[in-house]
PDB file of C-alpha atoms in Angstrom:
ATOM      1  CA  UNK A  11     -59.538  72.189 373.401  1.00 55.00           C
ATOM      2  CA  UNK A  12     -63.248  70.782 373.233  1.00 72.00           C
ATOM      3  CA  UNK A  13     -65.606  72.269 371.090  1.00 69.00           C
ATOM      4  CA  UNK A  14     -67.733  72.846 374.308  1.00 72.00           C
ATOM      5  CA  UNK A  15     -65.114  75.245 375.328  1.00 94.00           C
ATOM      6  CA  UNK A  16     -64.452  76.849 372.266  1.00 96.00           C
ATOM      7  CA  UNK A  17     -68.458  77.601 372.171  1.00 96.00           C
ATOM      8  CA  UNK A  18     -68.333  79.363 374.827  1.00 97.00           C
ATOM      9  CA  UNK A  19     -65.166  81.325 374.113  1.00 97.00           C
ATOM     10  CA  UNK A  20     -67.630  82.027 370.649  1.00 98.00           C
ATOM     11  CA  UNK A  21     -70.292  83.271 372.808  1.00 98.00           C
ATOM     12  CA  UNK A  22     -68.207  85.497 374.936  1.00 98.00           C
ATOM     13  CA  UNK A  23     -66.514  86.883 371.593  1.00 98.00           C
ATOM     14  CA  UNK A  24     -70.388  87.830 370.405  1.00 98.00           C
ATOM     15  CA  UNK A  25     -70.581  89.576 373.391  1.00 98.00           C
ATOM     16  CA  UNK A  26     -67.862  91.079 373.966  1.00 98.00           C
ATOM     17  CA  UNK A  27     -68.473  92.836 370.584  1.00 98.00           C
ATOM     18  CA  UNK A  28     -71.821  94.299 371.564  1.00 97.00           C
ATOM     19  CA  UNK A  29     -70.156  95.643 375.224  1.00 97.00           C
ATOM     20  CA  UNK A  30     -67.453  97.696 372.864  1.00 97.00           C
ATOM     21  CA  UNK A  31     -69.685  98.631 370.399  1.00 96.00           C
ATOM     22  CA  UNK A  32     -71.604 100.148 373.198  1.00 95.00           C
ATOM     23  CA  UNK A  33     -68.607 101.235 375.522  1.00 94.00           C
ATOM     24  CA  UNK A  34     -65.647 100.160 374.296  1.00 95.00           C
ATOM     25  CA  UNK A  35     -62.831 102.171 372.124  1.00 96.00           C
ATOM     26  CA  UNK A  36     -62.958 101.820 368.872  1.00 97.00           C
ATOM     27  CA  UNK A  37     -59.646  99.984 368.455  1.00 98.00           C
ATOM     28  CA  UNK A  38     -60.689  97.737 370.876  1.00 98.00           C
ATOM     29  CA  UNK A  39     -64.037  97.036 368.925  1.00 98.00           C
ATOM     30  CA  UNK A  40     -61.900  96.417 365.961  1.00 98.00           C
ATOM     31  CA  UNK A  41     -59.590  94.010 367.588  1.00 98.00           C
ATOM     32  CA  UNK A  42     -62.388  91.703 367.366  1.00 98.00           C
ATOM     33  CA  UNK A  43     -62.492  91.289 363.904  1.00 98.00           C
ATOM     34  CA  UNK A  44     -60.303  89.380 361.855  1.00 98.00           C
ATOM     35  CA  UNK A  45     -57.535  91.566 359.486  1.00 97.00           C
ATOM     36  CA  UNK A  46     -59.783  90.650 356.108  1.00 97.00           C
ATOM     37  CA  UNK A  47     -63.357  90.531 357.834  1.00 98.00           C
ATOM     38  CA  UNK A  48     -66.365  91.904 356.567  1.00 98.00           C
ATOM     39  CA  UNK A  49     -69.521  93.526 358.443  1.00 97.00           C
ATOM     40  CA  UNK A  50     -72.980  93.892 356.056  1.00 98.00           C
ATOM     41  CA  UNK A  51     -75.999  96.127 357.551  1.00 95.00           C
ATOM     42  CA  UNK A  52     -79.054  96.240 355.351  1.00 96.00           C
ATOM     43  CA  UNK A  53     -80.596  99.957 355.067  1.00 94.00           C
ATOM     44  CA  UNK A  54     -82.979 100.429 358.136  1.00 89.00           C
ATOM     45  CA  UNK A  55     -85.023 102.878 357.874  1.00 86.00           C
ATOM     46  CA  UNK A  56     -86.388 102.713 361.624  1.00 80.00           C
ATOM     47  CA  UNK A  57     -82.883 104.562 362.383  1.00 78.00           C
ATOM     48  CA  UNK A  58     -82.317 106.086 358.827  1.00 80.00           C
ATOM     49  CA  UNK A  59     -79.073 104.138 358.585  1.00 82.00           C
ATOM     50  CA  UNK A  60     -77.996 103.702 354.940  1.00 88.00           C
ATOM     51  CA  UNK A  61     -76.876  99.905 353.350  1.00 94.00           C
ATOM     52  CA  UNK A  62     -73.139  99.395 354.066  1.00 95.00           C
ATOM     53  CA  UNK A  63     -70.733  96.510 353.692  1.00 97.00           C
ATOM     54  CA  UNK A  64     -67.127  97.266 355.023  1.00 98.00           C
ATOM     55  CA  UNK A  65     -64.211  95.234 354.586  1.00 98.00           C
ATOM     56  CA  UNK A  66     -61.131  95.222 356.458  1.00 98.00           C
ATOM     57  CA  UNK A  67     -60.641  96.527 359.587  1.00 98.00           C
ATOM     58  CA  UNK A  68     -60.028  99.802 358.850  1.00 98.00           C
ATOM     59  CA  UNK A  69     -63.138 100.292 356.902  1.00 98.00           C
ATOM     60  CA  UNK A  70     -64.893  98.468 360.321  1.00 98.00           C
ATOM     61  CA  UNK A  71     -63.013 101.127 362.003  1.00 98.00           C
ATOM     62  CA  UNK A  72     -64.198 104.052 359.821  1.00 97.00           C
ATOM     63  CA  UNK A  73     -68.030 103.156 360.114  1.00 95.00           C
ATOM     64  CA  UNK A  74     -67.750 103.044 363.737  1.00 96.00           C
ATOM     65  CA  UNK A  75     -66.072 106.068 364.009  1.00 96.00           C
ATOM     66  CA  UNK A  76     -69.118 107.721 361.686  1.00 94.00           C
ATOM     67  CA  UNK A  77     -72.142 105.975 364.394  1.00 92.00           C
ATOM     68  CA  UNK A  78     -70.310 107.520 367.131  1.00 95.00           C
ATOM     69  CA  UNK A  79     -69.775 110.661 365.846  1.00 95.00           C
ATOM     70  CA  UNK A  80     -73.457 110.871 364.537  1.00 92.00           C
ATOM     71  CA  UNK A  81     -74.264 109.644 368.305  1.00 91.00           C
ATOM     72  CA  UNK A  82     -76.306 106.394 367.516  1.00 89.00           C
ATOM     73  CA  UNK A  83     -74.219 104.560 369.444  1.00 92.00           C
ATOM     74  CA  UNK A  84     -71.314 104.406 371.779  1.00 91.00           C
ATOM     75  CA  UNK A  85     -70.383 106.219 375.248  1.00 90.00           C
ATOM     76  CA  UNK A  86     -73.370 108.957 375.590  1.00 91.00           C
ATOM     77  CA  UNK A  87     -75.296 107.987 373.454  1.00 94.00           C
ATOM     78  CA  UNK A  88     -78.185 106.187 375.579  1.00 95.00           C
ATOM     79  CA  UNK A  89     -78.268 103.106 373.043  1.00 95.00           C
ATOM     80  CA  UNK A  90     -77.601  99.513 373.959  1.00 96.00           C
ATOM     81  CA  UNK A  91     -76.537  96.686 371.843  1.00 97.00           C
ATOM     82  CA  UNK A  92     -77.994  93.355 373.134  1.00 97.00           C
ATOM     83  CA  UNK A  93     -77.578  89.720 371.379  1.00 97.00           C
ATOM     84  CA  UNK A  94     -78.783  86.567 372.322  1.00 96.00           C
ATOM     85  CA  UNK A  95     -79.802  83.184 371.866  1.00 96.00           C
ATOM     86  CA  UNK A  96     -76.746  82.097 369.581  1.00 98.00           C
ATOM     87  CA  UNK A  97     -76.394  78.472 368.352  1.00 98.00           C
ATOM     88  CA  UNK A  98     -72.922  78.361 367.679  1.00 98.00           C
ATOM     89  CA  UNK A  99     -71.752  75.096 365.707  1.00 97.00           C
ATOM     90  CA  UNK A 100     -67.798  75.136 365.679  1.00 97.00           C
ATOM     91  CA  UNK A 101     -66.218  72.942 362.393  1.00 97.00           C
ATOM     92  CA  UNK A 102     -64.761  69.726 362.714  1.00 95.00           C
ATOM     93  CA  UNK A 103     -60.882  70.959 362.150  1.00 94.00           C
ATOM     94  CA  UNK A 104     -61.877  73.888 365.147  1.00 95.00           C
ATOM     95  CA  UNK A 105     -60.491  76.295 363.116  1.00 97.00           C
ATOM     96  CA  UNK A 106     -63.782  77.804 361.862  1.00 98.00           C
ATOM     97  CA  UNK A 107     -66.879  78.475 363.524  1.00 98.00           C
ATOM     98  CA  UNK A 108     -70.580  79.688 362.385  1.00 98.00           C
ATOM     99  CA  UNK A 109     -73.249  81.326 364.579  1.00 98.00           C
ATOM    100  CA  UNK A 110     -76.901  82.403 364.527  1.00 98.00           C
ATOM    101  CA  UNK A 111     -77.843  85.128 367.056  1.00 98.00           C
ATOM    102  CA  UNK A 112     -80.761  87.258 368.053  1.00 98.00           C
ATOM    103  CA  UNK A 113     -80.294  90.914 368.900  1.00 98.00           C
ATOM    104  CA  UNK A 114     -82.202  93.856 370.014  1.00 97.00           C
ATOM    105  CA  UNK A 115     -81.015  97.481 369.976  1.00 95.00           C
ATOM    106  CA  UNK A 116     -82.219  99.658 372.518  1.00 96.00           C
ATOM    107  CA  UNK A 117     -82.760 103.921 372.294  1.00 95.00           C
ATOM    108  CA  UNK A 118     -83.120 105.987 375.356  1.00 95.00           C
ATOM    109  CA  UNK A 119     -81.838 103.700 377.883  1.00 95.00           C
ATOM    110  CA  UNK A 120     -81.095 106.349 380.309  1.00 93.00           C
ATOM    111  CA  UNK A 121     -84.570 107.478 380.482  1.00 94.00           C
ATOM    112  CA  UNK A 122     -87.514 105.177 379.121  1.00 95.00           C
ATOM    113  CA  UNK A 123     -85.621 102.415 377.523  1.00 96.00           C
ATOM    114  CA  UNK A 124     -87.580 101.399 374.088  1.00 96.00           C
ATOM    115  CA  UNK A 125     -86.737  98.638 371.645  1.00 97.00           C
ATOM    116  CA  UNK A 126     -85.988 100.629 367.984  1.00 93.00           C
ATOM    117  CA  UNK A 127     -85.275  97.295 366.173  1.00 94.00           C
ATOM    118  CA  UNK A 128     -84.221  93.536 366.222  1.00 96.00           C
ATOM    119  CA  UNK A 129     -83.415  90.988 364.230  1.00 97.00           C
ATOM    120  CA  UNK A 130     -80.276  87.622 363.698  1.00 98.00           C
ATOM    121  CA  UNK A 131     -76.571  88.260 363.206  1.00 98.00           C
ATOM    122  CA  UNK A 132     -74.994  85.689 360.612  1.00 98.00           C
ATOM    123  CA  UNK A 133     -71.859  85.151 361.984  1.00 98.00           C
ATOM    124  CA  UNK A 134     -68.682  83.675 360.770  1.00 98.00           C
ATOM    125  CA  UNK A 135     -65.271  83.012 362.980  1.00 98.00           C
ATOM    126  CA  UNK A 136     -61.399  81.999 362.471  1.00 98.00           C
ATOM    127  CA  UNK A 137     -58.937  81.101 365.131  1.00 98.00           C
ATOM    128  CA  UNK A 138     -55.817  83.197 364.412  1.00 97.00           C
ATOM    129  CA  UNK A 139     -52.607  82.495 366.789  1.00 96.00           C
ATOM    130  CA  UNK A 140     -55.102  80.700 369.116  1.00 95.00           C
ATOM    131  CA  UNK A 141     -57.831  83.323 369.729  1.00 97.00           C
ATOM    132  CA  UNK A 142     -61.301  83.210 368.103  1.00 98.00           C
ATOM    133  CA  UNK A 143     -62.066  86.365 365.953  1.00 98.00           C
ATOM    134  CA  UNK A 144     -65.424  87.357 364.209  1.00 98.00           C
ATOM    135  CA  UNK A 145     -64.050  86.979 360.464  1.00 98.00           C
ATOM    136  CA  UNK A 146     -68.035  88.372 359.201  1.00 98.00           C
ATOM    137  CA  UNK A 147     -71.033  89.760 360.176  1.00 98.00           C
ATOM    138  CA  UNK A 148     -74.696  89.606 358.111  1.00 98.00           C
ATOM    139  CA  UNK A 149     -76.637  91.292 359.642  1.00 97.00           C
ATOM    140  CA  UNK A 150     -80.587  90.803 358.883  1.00 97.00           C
ATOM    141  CA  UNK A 151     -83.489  93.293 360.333  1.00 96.00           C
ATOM    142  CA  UNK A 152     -86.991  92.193 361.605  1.00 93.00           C
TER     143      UNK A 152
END
Protein backbone atom coordinates (compact mmCIF):
# COMPACT_ATOMS: atom_id res chain seq x y z
CA UNK A 1 0.00 0.00 0.00
CA UNK A 2 1.46 3.53 -1.09
CA UNK A 3 1.42 6.23 1.15
CA UNK A 4 -0.65 8.09 -1.58
CA UNK A 5 -3.35 5.67 -0.86
CA UNK A 6 -3.15 5.49 2.65
CA UNK A 7 -3.56 9.55 2.55
CA UNK A 8 -6.45 9.37 1.21
CA UNK A 9 -7.90 6.53 3.26
CA UNK A 10 -6.58 9.37 6.22
CA UNK A 11 -8.64 11.94 4.64
CA UNK A 12 -11.74 9.92 4.26
CA UNK A 13 -11.27 8.73 8.05
CA UNK A 14 -11.28 12.78 8.99
CA UNK A 15 -14.31 12.88 7.32
CA UNK A 16 -16.02 10.31 7.98
CA UNK A 17 -15.73 11.43 11.66
CA UNK A 18 -17.33 14.81 11.11
CA UNK A 19 -20.46 12.97 8.92
CA UNK A 20 -21.11 10.75 12.35
CA UNK A 21 -20.52 13.30 14.60
CA UNK A 22 -23.18 15.10 12.73
CA UNK A 23 -25.45 12.04 11.73
CA UNK A 24 -24.04 9.11 12.64
CA UNK A 25 -24.76 6.76 15.90
CA UNK A 26 -22.76 7.15 18.47
CA UNK A 27 -21.13 3.71 18.35
CA UNK A 28 -20.42 4.26 15.00
CA UNK A 29 -18.66 7.68 15.83
CA UNK A 30 -16.69 5.78 18.33
CA UNK A 31 -15.59 3.06 16.05
CA UNK A 32 -13.37 5.59 14.67
CA UNK A 33 -11.22 5.98 17.38
CA UNK A 34 -8.63 3.80 18.46
CA UNK A 35 -9.39 1.53 21.97
CA UNK A 36 -6.74 3.98 24.05
CA UNK A 37 -7.37 7.33 22.03
CA UNK A 38 -7.75 10.58 23.38
CA UNK A 39 -9.96 13.71 22.17
CA UNK A 40 -8.87 17.40 23.90
CA UNK A 41 -11.41 20.49 23.35
CA UNK A 42 -10.22 23.74 24.84
CA UNK A 43 -13.17 25.71 26.76
CA UNK A 44 -15.05 27.83 24.06
CA UNK A 45 -16.91 30.15 25.25
CA UNK A 46 -18.66 31.12 21.79
CA UNK A 47 -20.79 27.79 22.58
CA UNK A 48 -20.27 27.74 26.45
CA UNK A 49 -18.63 24.34 26.12
CA UNK A 50 -16.42 23.57 29.14
CA UNK A 51 -12.41 22.19 28.72
CA UNK A 52 -12.52 18.37 28.37
CA UNK A 53 -9.98 15.70 27.56
CA UNK A 54 -11.48 12.09 27.32
CA UNK A 55 -9.66 9.02 27.06
CA UNK A 56 -10.76 5.79 25.90
CA UNK A 57 -13.53 5.15 23.98
CA UNK A 58 -15.97 4.99 26.36
CA UNK A 59 -15.23 8.30 27.82
CA UNK A 60 -15.36 9.51 23.75
CA UNK A 61 -18.60 7.79 23.94
CA UNK A 62 -19.90 9.50 27.11
CA UNK A 63 -19.11 13.16 25.87
CA UNK A 64 -20.91 12.52 22.78
CA UNK A 65 -23.71 11.18 24.32
CA UNK A 66 -23.77 14.60 26.71
CA UNK A 67 -23.55 17.13 23.10
CA UNK A 68 -26.37 15.23 21.82
CA UNK A 69 -28.41 15.18 24.59
CA UNK A 70 -27.73 18.97 25.29
CA UNK A 71 -28.61 19.27 21.35
CA UNK A 72 -25.33 21.00 20.08
CA UNK A 73 -24.87 18.54 17.80
CA UNK A 74 -26.09 15.43 16.15
CA UNK A 75 -29.48 14.38 14.26
CA UNK A 76 -31.85 17.61 14.94
CA UNK A 77 -29.82 19.61 15.99
CA UNK A 78 -29.26 22.06 12.86
CA UNK A 79 -25.31 22.04 13.43
CA UNK A 80 -22.75 20.89 10.92
CA UNK A 81 -19.29 19.72 11.42
CA UNK A 82 -17.05 20.66 8.43
CA UNK A 83 -13.06 20.01 8.12
CA UNK A 84 -10.80 20.76 5.55
CA UNK A 85 -7.63 21.43 4.07
CA UNK A 86 -5.66 18.50 5.88
CA UNK A 87 -1.95 17.86 5.12
CA UNK A 88 -1.66 14.48 6.13
CA UNK A 89 2.09 13.14 6.30
CA UNK A 90 1.89 9.24 6.90
CA UNK A 91 5.39 7.74 8.79
CA UNK A 92 7.90 5.91 7.08
CA UNK A 93 6.96 2.27 8.73
CA UNK A 94 2.95 3.29 7.54
CA UNK A 95 1.89 2.39 10.69
CA UNK A 96 1.41 5.93 12.06
CA UNK A 97 0.12 8.91 10.56
CA UNK A 98 -0.15 12.82 11.62
CA UNK A 99 -2.57 15.43 10.22
CA UNK A 100 -3.29 19.17 10.30
CA UNK A 101 -6.88 20.17 9.41
CA UNK A 102 -9.08 23.20 9.24
CA UNK A 103 -12.66 23.07 10.45
CA UNK A 104 -15.66 25.18 10.74
CA UNK A 105 -18.79 24.42 12.79
CA UNK A 106 -21.91 25.61 11.57
CA UNK A 107 -25.40 26.65 13.86
CA UNK A 108 -28.74 26.94 12.26
CA UNK A 109 -28.16 25.17 9.13
CA UNK A 110 -31.72 24.51 8.52
CA UNK A 111 -32.61 28.05 8.46
CA UNK A 112 -29.80 30.84 8.03
CA UNK A 113 -26.70 28.81 8.25
CA UNK A 114 -23.96 30.96 10.37
CA UNK A 115 -20.37 30.05 11.16
CA UNK A 116 -20.20 29.88 15.38
CA UNK A 117 -16.45 28.97 15.32
CA UNK A 118 -13.32 27.50 13.51
CA UNK A 119 -10.15 26.61 14.02
CA UNK A 120 -7.15 23.18 13.19
CA UNK A 121 -7.61 19.63 14.46
CA UNK A 122 -4.14 18.03 15.57
CA UNK A 123 -4.54 14.74 14.57
CA UNK A 124 -2.80 11.55 15.29
CA UNK A 125 -3.55 7.89 13.56
CA UNK A 126 -2.60 3.99 14.02
CA UNK A 127 -3.33 1.20 11.65
CA UNK A 128 -4.89 -1.58 13.76
CA UNK A 129 -5.68 -5.06 11.84
CA UNK A 130 -5.24 -3.02 8.60
CA UNK A 131 -7.67 -0.08 9.03
CA UNK A 132 -6.56 3.49 9.87
CA UNK A 133 -8.10 4.81 13.19
CA UNK A 134 -7.88 8.41 14.71
CA UNK A 135 -5.68 7.37 17.89
CA UNK A 136 -6.02 11.59 19.11
CA UNK A 137 -7.57 14.61 18.57
CA UNK A 138 -6.20 18.42 19.73
CA UNK A 139 -8.34 20.38 19.02
CA UNK A 140 -7.34 24.30 18.86
CA UNK A 141 -10.09 27.32 18.49
CA UNK A 142 -9.65 30.53 16.36
Amino acid sequence: MTRACDSERIRSLIARIAHLADDGTVEEYCAQFAPGAVWEMPEDPRTAMAARTARGIDDIARGARERRAAGTVGAGSGTRHVVDCSDIAVAADGETATAVSLWRFYAHTDQAPRVVNMGRCLDEFTRIDGRWVLARRVIRLG
